[in-house]
Every structure is written in structure tokens, then in C-alpha cells.
Amino acid sequence: MALARRSSNLLKPLSTASSSSSFLNRRPFSTDDSTTITIETSVPFTGHNCEPPSRSVDTTPKELMNFFTDMALMRRMEIAADSLYKSKLIRGFCHLYDGQEAVSIGMEAAITKKDCIITAYRDHCIFLGRGGTLLESFSELMGRQAGCSRGKGGSMHFYKKDACFFGGHGIVGAQVPLGCGLAFAQKYRKEDHVTFAMYGDGAANQGQLFEALNMAALWDLPAILVCENNHYGMGTAEWRAAKSPSYYKRGDYVPGLKVDGMDAFAVKQACKFAKEHALKNGPIILEMDTYRYHGHSMSDPGSTYRTRDEISGVRQERDPIERIRKLILAHDLATEKELKDIEKLARKEVDEAIAKAKESPMPDDPELFTNVYRKGFGVESFGTDRKEVRATLP
Amino acid sequence: MRKKMKRHTNPTRLLLLCHTKSTNENDGSWEGIQGVKMMQQGFISQHVAARALSALVSGNYVQQRLRPAIRPYSSATKEMTVRDALNSALDEEMAADPNVFIMGEEVGEYQGAYKISKGLLDKYGPERVVDTPITEAGFAGIGVGSAYHGLRPVIEFMTFNFSMQAIDHIINSAAKSNYMSAGQINVPIVFRGPNGPAAGVGAQHSQCYSAWYGSVPGLKVLVPYSSEDARGLLKAAIRDPDPVVFLENELLYGESFPISAEALDSNFCLPIGKAKIEREGKDVTITAFSKMVGYALKAAEILEKEEGINAEVINLRSIRPLDRETINASVRKTNRLVTVEEGFPQHGVGAEICASVVEDSFGYLDAGVERIAGADVPTPYAANLERWAFPQIEDIVRAAKRVCYRSLPMAVAVAATA
């Protein structure tokens, strides 16, 4: 089977911070929030119908350290989920996000918990970014009561409404019109917030996306469409699925920005820029050039349609956590050992959360019938044997 | 050498033979199916019967070659998985007719999301095994349009949950066209893919669409169970001039079934609209389709062993047309009905079957009709809840016992007759 590929820019080399103003002396890792460090993004932004923001991103030592810690936790969580799936504690579908952490982290750094996020099924790390806990995550994956959806949703259906995270959707592309709907409500209510509707390169060709985008543009909705382009829609490479894989340009009259999605600071800058734009001018598309190390899901080895060299190449050249590690070391914010300790701590936290999740019981049987409606009017519902199992929906 | 003629105890099992004029697939002048003749296995035509009888009498075994399509019955049973059955059916139909092509997500280079189309891209090339973007509404529409213009597409939905994105084309563009155009535009398309629950895939990936599609005039809806069903029904579907919704089951793909030599023949088709009596019985009729046929058969074994209840299990094979004749004939024999399905109960397949039996065979019923179906809730993810959400074998056993009034302890029953 020929894996003929066009040339890809997937292995662009990292450039570490070239110009940085550091006010720090050499000292152990810092939680300094007041010092400004300026980081240059790996590559400049490319704009479509808009003037791209500057490559220089301001940050603080605390933010840098948090980026590292949070991404290390996300990475660990996904790797642990892989093992849990293989030991059959996680059932059904499991789509892992390792490699793409910078998109979630960078986005959260630029927005508030009152801005909405909606995504597809690769949602574990987005949930964590929104403030979800490891325990809720692992419990949900294993179908336990402590899960964020009390075990009834599963991997693809994580939600956190109090942090304006609206899931967690299994049907490719459906979340984009939904996201525009969230933005519609935000504008309707005159809120000063925006919605980030996330989707992949596979979903980018869905008709409903363009329908919703047209309306968002027509009505100036504060919707930001974020295409997480990891270059493969399940087993199909982007050039085999899209006549134009320049997803940031696909909005035509809607401006777009192409962003290095493996660079958390580029993502942060882009999301900040997009939020300002959306509140004033309506929708904008962000294309995050990113990569997933795992296959599409745990049922997909991920190596029949891409080479192992490509995967390890990206890991070596563009890994988001490695990038932050190099920045931290370059700015003397922490030692190598301290960073390794942070990773060990992440591992420990993940292991503890898994152990606690395993103790959480499975949902009680009557949960089969809860939450069918918000308001059921006392209507009857039935089990498989309608003479044996009936319930009244409150 | 004298071979024992295989006796068929199942008189309603039908064998459909399809004729083709040209046997040379390379001559480019394939002329399509000339005619379809239905034969009942075990009820061979008079001409052959006479020869067979004399052969037995004379002690000579003569191979009964009615037409090139019939092979002599073999006593050795091959096994085949449903996956291989579907793959071989697709392969043969593509070989037989250059207008047949496959379209869908990951059907080509990925070899099929569930490996049903494995090897077909290499064999037939990218023009006939077409990988699509993840755009169901688009490619279903493109498929129907190509069928308008004479091609015979086999459109794969990775699961039928995603067919909801394309349902307008299935119903409004495909099902109704022949009617609206007064016969000018028929749509020889097959929509196929896994339907219903798998294991732990959650609410948006577990719905059964048999009732939805089964309610639409202009569509044919098939639900294979065994490998023989899979082969025979898929080949019939592809040869059929009307739109066919072909509902498979992910959990059955890996299951192996014995397959007869006739079923392996490249002209083997099963009739559309005919149910199969998988197990004959006289006490209660259990209708089922797809994976539930296996459950119903197991339930029948338990009923026999533990209760002495002799259940007749009907494998529907076809939701539309629904074989009301076979179902009613069976209920008139057994006087009791239990329908089984995985889909939601309200307006389900079982509801239609119960209505049909109550309308046509009311006087024959000795007990109320019973339905076993999926629970009336979106599918939960947690394993224990998911188990409650879909029929189990004991549900079928319990319902069958109820219609046989076996819930009464024996002593009471005896006292009542005294």
C-alpha cells in the first residue's frame, strides 16, 4: 500500500527563545508572577484577511512553570488512559490527546472560565484545562459514579458546565454549529465573552461548519473556530480529504490565522488576538498546526497511514512539553532535576487518581432512568422487559 | 458411490438462484440479471426429483446439475466469519458488474474501519473503492446521484449513527425517487454499515435504526444475522434495483458460522422480504433479527431444557418488506408471540409485528403479545447500566415463559385443572 505523501511541514525544527529579557538571577524554580519574560513564538503567524499578531509573547516565570506542570499532567493522564484501555478498564472508544496539549494550555492562558469551549471526542485534556480533576476524568473513563458525567457519558462525553465546557461530542462536526449557538446566546445576552468551537482537520470539510460559519459571520457572533489540524482524519491524511488543507483560509470572508499548535505561547497569543477580534468583529478561524502521537483512537495503531519516523520526528523536533522545558532551562527558572521531579509528581498524582477512581462504585441501577428529561412530567419509561422494569421519569 | 441426500427439515428455507447471461466478466457486455427463480430447498423441481429418486433406487449417485449455479450438497461444513462473508460478497459483485463501486470513510487505504472492504482497493483500484472525507451528507448525496445515472454504489456508513447526517438523501433522494418520477428513475444503491449498540460506545454511537428506515416506503431494509445471511442478502441487495439499507452488526463481524457450498457460490442470493425459521417449534414464536437471533436461539435452548417449552425462532432477515406471512403462519401454529429487538421500544419493529399479528391472527392468540426491546433511555456508558439497557437472554426466556403462563407454580396449575 503506497503511503505517497506530499511534502509536509510537520518536522519544522524548534527554535528556542532567541531574544528574551530575563530579570532573573540563577535560582531554584520560581513562582514569580510579576516579572515579565518575552518569548518569541517558533514561527510567525500567517494571517488570512487579517493582520497577524506579533511573534513576541509576554509571560511570567509562574506561567511558564504552570505550562510545564499542567502539560506534564495532561501527558501523563493520556498515557495512563492508554494502559487502562489495554487492561479493559476503559471500554468503547478512547481518543487520546497526547501531543496536542499546547492547544488546550495556551488557550486557557488567554481566556476566562466564562468564555465557552466546545470540542469533539478528543476531550480529556480540554476538560482538565477547564478545571476538571483527574479523579473525575478517570472515573468517567471507567464508568464510575465519581465521573464528570457520573459514568453515563464515557470518554467522548465529558462536560463541565460551571466552567463553560460544553463537551464532549461524538458526531464529527456537530460541535461547530453548537459552538456558534453558544456564541449566539452570548451575544443575545450581551455578555462580554466568546466561544471557542474546536474541531479537527477531518471535520473541517463538514458542510454544517460552513453553514454555521456563514450565519456567525452574518450576525457577527463572537465565535472562534479552532481547527486542531493534526493532519489525519482517522486514517486519512489531510491532502486526501481536502482540496484546500489551508483550513485557516477556508472561511473565505471570515479571517483566519495559522498557528504553530505545538507552541503554547503561539496558541496563547493567537487566542488572545482571536478573542479581541471576535468581540469586535465576529467570527475568526484559528488553525492550530498540531500532531497526535497516538492513533485516532485506541483501536487504531496509527502507523498504517503514517510512518514511525514521522511520529518520532515530530516528538523530537516539536514536542510541546520539551519546548517549554528548554525555555525554562534557558531562563534558569528551574533545574533539570526539578523539572523531572515535577514530572514524577504528575505521575504520582495520576496514579493516585486512578487508584481512587477504581474505588468509586459503578452507577446505581436506577441511574439508568435518571436525566432522560430535565422535566419528565411523570411519564413512564421502560426497561428491556417492559413488564418487569418500569420507571417514572420525574 | 452412494451419497446420502441431505434432508431439509426446514421447508420454508428458500434458495434464490440468480441467472446472468454473460459469464465472462471481461467481455464488457454484462447484461444483468435475466431472471430470478425461487426454489425451496428440499422441494426440488419435479424433473430433478424424478432423476434423484431413480438414482437412489438404482443405487447410483448422480450429481444433480440443474443449472451451472447448483453445486452438489456437501456433507463437510465450512465456517466463515460474517466479515469474510461480507467481503467475499462485495468482491464477487464488484467482479461481476463494473458499475458496482464502494464509497465511504476509510474503505480503501485503511482497508475498512472494520476491515469489511479489506483487499478491495488493491484488487479494483481507487476509482471503484473510493475513500471520502468525513462528510456523510455530501457523499451519500453523491452516491445517490451516481445511482440516478446508472451506477450501482455501495455506500458505507462507519456506523448508522452517522447516517443521520445523510438521512435526507436516503429518504428524500433515494427512497422516493422511483415513485415521484413514475418509474423513470430507480436508485440501485446500497447503504451498508454497522447498526445498533456495540460495547461501551455511549449514547451517540449505539442507536438501532431498523425501525426508522423500516417505516419508509421505497426503501428495502435488510438485517443479516449469519454469514450465509450476510452473503446472500448483500449480494441480493447489490443486484436489487431499489435503494437498500443494509444493517449489519459490529459484534457479529468476528463471529463464525457454518456455511454451505451453495452459499459460497458466486451467484448465491437470498430473497429479499423472506424471513427464515432458524428453529422450528410449536409453543411460542420468537421473532428476532441481527444479533438478537443468536440470543433468541440460546433462549430457546434454555426454554427447552428447563421448561420443556418448544420455541420457534424466526430470523426476520428483512425489516422491509416485513415477512408478515411467515410470522403470522408461525403464530397461528404456536399461538404465542414474543418479539425481540435492540432498538428503542416505542414505534419499534416489535410494535409493527405485534400490530400485524393482532390484526391478522387475533383469533389464534392464546396470550397477549410480548415485546422485548432496548430500554427507553439513551444508551449509558457504564458497563452495568449498559447491560440493563439492552435485551439479555434471560429477558427473552422470561417473556416466553410469561406467554406460556409458566409463571404459575406446577401445583397451582394441576389444582386448576382438577
PDB file of N, CA and C in Angstrom, chain A residues 268-299:
ATOM      1  N   LYS A 268      -1.408  30.822  22.847  1.00  0.00           N
ATOM      2  CA  LYS A 268      -1.911  31.847  23.786  1.00  0.00           C
ATOM      3  C   LYS A 268      -2.090  33.176  23.059  1.00  0.00           C
ATOM      4  N   GLN A 269      -1.093  33.546  22.310  1.00  0.00           N
ATOM      5  CA  GLN A 269      -1.155  34.814  21.587  1.00  0.00           C
ATOM      6  C   GLN A 269      -2.312  34.826  20.594  1.00  0.00           C
ATOM      7  N   ALA A 270      -2.441  33.727  19.875  1.00  0.00           N
ATOM      8  CA  ALA A 270      -3.495  33.641  18.862  1.00  0.00           C
ATOM      9  C   ALA A 270      -4.873  33.722  19.494  1.00  0.00           C
ATOM     10  N   CYS A 271      -5.060  33.038  20.622  1.00  0.00           N
ATOM     11  CA  CYS A 271      -6.377  33.031  21.263  1.00  0.00           C
ATOM     12  C   CYS A 271      -6.704  34.404  21.835  1.00  0.00           C
ATOM     13  N   LYS A 272      -5.692  35.071  22.355  1.00  0.00           N
ATOM     14  CA  LYS A 272      -5.899  36.433  22.878  1.00  0.00           C
ATOM     15  C   LYS A 272      -6.336  37.341  21.741  1.00  0.00           C
ATOM     16  N   PHE A 273      -5.630  37.232  20.639  1.00  0.00           N
ATOM     17  CA  PHE A 273      -5.928  38.021  19.448  1.00  0.00           C
ATOM     18  C   PHE A 273      -7.334  37.702  18.938  1.00  0.00           C
ATOM     19  N   ALA A 274      -7.643  36.419  18.922  1.00  0.00           N
ATOM     20  CA  ALA A 274      -8.940  35.998  18.395  1.00  0.00           C
ATOM     21  C   ALA A 274     -10.080  36.489  19.269  1.00  0.00           C
ATOM     22  N   LYS A 275      -9.875  36.455  20.579  1.00  0.00           N
ATOM     23  CA  LYS A 275     -10.936  36.901  21.483  1.00  0.00           C
ATOM     24  C   LYS A 275     -11.227  38.386  21.257  1.00  0.00           C
ATOM     25  N   GLU A 276     -10.154  39.163  21.155  1.00  0.00           N
ATOM     26  CA  GLU A 276     -10.369  40.598  20.908  1.00  0.00           C
ATOM     27  C   GLU A 276     -11.100  40.805  19.594  1.00  0.00           C
ATOM     28  N   HIS A 277     -10.685  40.042  18.586  1.00  0.00           N
ATOM     29  CA  HIS A 277     -11.299  40.183  17.276  1.00  0.00           C
ATOM     30  C   HIS A 277     -12.769  39.807  17.312  1.00  0.00           C
ATOM     31  N   ALA A 278     -13.056  38.670  17.926  1.00  0.00           N
ATOM     32  CA  ALA A 278     -14.424  38.136  17.886  1.00  0.00           C
ATOM     33  C   ALA A 278     -15.403  39.057  18.607  1.00  0.00           C
ATOM     34  N   LEU A 279     -14.927  39.677  19.692  1.00  0.00           N
ATOM     35  CA  LEU A 279     -15.841  40.550  20.434  1.00  0.00           C
ATOM     36  C   LEU A 279     -16.176  41.801  19.624  1.00  0.00           C
ATOM     37  N   LYS A 280     -15.259  42.200  18.745  1.00  0.00           N
ATOM     38  CA  LYS A 280     -15.499  43.418  17.948  1.00  0.00           C
ATOM     39  C   LYS A 280     -16.080  43.105  16.584  1.00  0.00           C
ATOM     40  N   ASN A 281     -15.549  42.066  15.937  1.00  0.00           N
ATOM     41  CA  ASN A 281     -15.810  41.884  14.512  1.00  0.00           C
ATOM     42  C   ASN A 281     -16.475  40.573  14.113  1.00  0.00           C
ATOM     43  N   GLY A 282     -16.815  39.725  15.075  1.00  0.00           N
ATOM     44  CA  GLY A 282     -17.440  38.472  14.669  1.00  0.00           C
ATOM     45  C   GLY A 282     -16.439  37.359  14.496  1.00  0.00           C
ATOM     46  N   PRO A 283     -16.831  36.287  13.775  1.00  0.00           N
ATOM     47  CA  PRO A 283     -16.063  35.045  13.805  1.00  0.00           C
ATOM     48  C   PRO A 283     -14.681  35.156  13.180  1.00  0.00           C
ATOM     49  N   ILE A 284     -13.819  34.278  13.666  1.00  0.00           N
ATOM     50  CA  ILE A 284     -12.464  34.152  13.132  1.00  0.00           C
ATOM     51  C   ILE A 284     -12.076  32.684  13.253  1.00  0.00           C
ATOM     52  N   ILE A 285     -11.224  32.234  12.326  1.00  0.00           N
ATOM     53  CA  ILE A 285     -10.788  30.832  12.352  1.00  0.00           C
ATOM     54  C   ILE A 285      -9.337  30.786  12.794  1.00  0.00           C
ATOM     55  N   LEU A 286      -9.047  29.897  13.733  1.00  0.00           N
ATOM     56  CA  LEU A 286      -7.664  29.644  14.114  1.00  0.00           C
ATOM     57  C   LEU A 286      -7.310  28.238  13.670  1.00  0.00           C
ATOM     58  N   GLU A 287      -6.241  28.095  12.885  1.00  0.00           N
ATOM     59  CA  GLU A 287      -5.803  26.742  12.540  1.00  0.00           C
ATOM     60  C   GLU A 287      -4.577  26.440  13.376  1.00  0.00           C
ATOM     61  N   MET A 288      -4.689  25.439  14.240  1.00  0.00           N
ATOM     62  CA  MET A 288      -3.573  25.031  15.092  1.00  0.00           C
ATOM     63  C   MET A 288      -2.857  23.877  14.406  1.00  0.00           C
ATOM     64  N   ASP A 289      -1.628  24.126  14.004  1.00  0.00           N
ATOM     65  CA  ASP A 289      -0.832  23.070  13.376  1.00  0.00           C
ATOM     66  C   ASP A 289      -0.298  22.186  14.488  1.00  0.00           C
ATOM     67  N   THR A 290      -0.914  21.028  14.690  1.00  0.00           N
ATOM     68  CA  THR A 290      -0.550  20.201  15.821  1.00  0.00           C
ATOM     69  C   THR A 290      -0.393  18.750  15.376  1.00  0.00           C
ATOM     70  N   TYR A 291      -0.236  17.841  16.336  1.00  0.00           N
ATOM     71  CA  TYR A 291       0.044  16.447  15.996  1.00  0.00           C
ATOM     72  C   TYR A 291      -0.366  15.553  17.150  1.00  0.00           C
ATOM     73  N   ARG A 292      -0.924  14.403  16.815  1.00  0.00           N
ATOM     74  CA  ARG A 292      -1.249  13.450  17.864  1.00  0.00           C
ATOM     75  C   ARG A 292      -0.305  12.255  17.773  1.00  0.00           C
ATOM     76  N   TYR A 293       0.263  11.879  18.901  1.00  0.00           N
ATOM     77  CA  TYR A 293       1.195  10.748  18.871  1.00  0.00           C
ATOM     78  C   TYR A 293       0.467   9.427  18.736  1.00  0.00           C
ATOM     79  N   HIS A 294      -0.673   9.326  19.416  1.00  0.00           N
ATOM     80  CA  HIS A 294      -1.460   8.097  19.325  1.00  0.00           C
ATOM     81  C   HIS A 294      -2.200   8.046  17.989  1.00  0.00           C
ATOM     82  N   GLY A 295      -2.735   6.896  17.692  1.00  0.00           N
ATOM     83  CA  GLY A 295      -3.614   6.778  16.541  1.00  0.00           C
ATOM     84  C   GLY A 295      -4.901   7.541  16.804  1.00  0.00           C
ATOM     85  N   HIS A 296      -5.822   7.454  15.876  1.00  0.00           N
ATOM     86  CA  HIS A 296      -7.099   8.158  16.007  1.00  0.00           C
ATOM     87  C   HIS A 296      -7.778   7.794  17.332  1.00  0.00           C
ATOM     88  N   SER A 297      -7.793   6.519  17.631  1.00  0.00           N
ATOM     89  CA  SER A 297      -8.361   6.047  18.899  1.00  0.00           C
ATOM     90  C   SER A 297      -7.549   4.832  19.309  1.00  0.00           C
ATOM     91  N   MET A 298      -7.935   4.239  20.414  1.00  0.00           N
ATOM     92  CA  MET A 298      -7.176   3.079  20.886  1.00  0.00           C
ATOM     93  C   MET A 298      -7.366   1.862  19.976  1.00  0.00           C
ATOM     94  N   SER A 299      -8.344   1.909  19.079  1.00  0.00           N
ATOM     95  CA  SER A 299      -8.486   0.785  18.142  1.00  0.00           C
ATOM     96  C   SER A 299      -7.626   0.986  16.893  1.00  0.00           C
TER      97      SER A 299
END
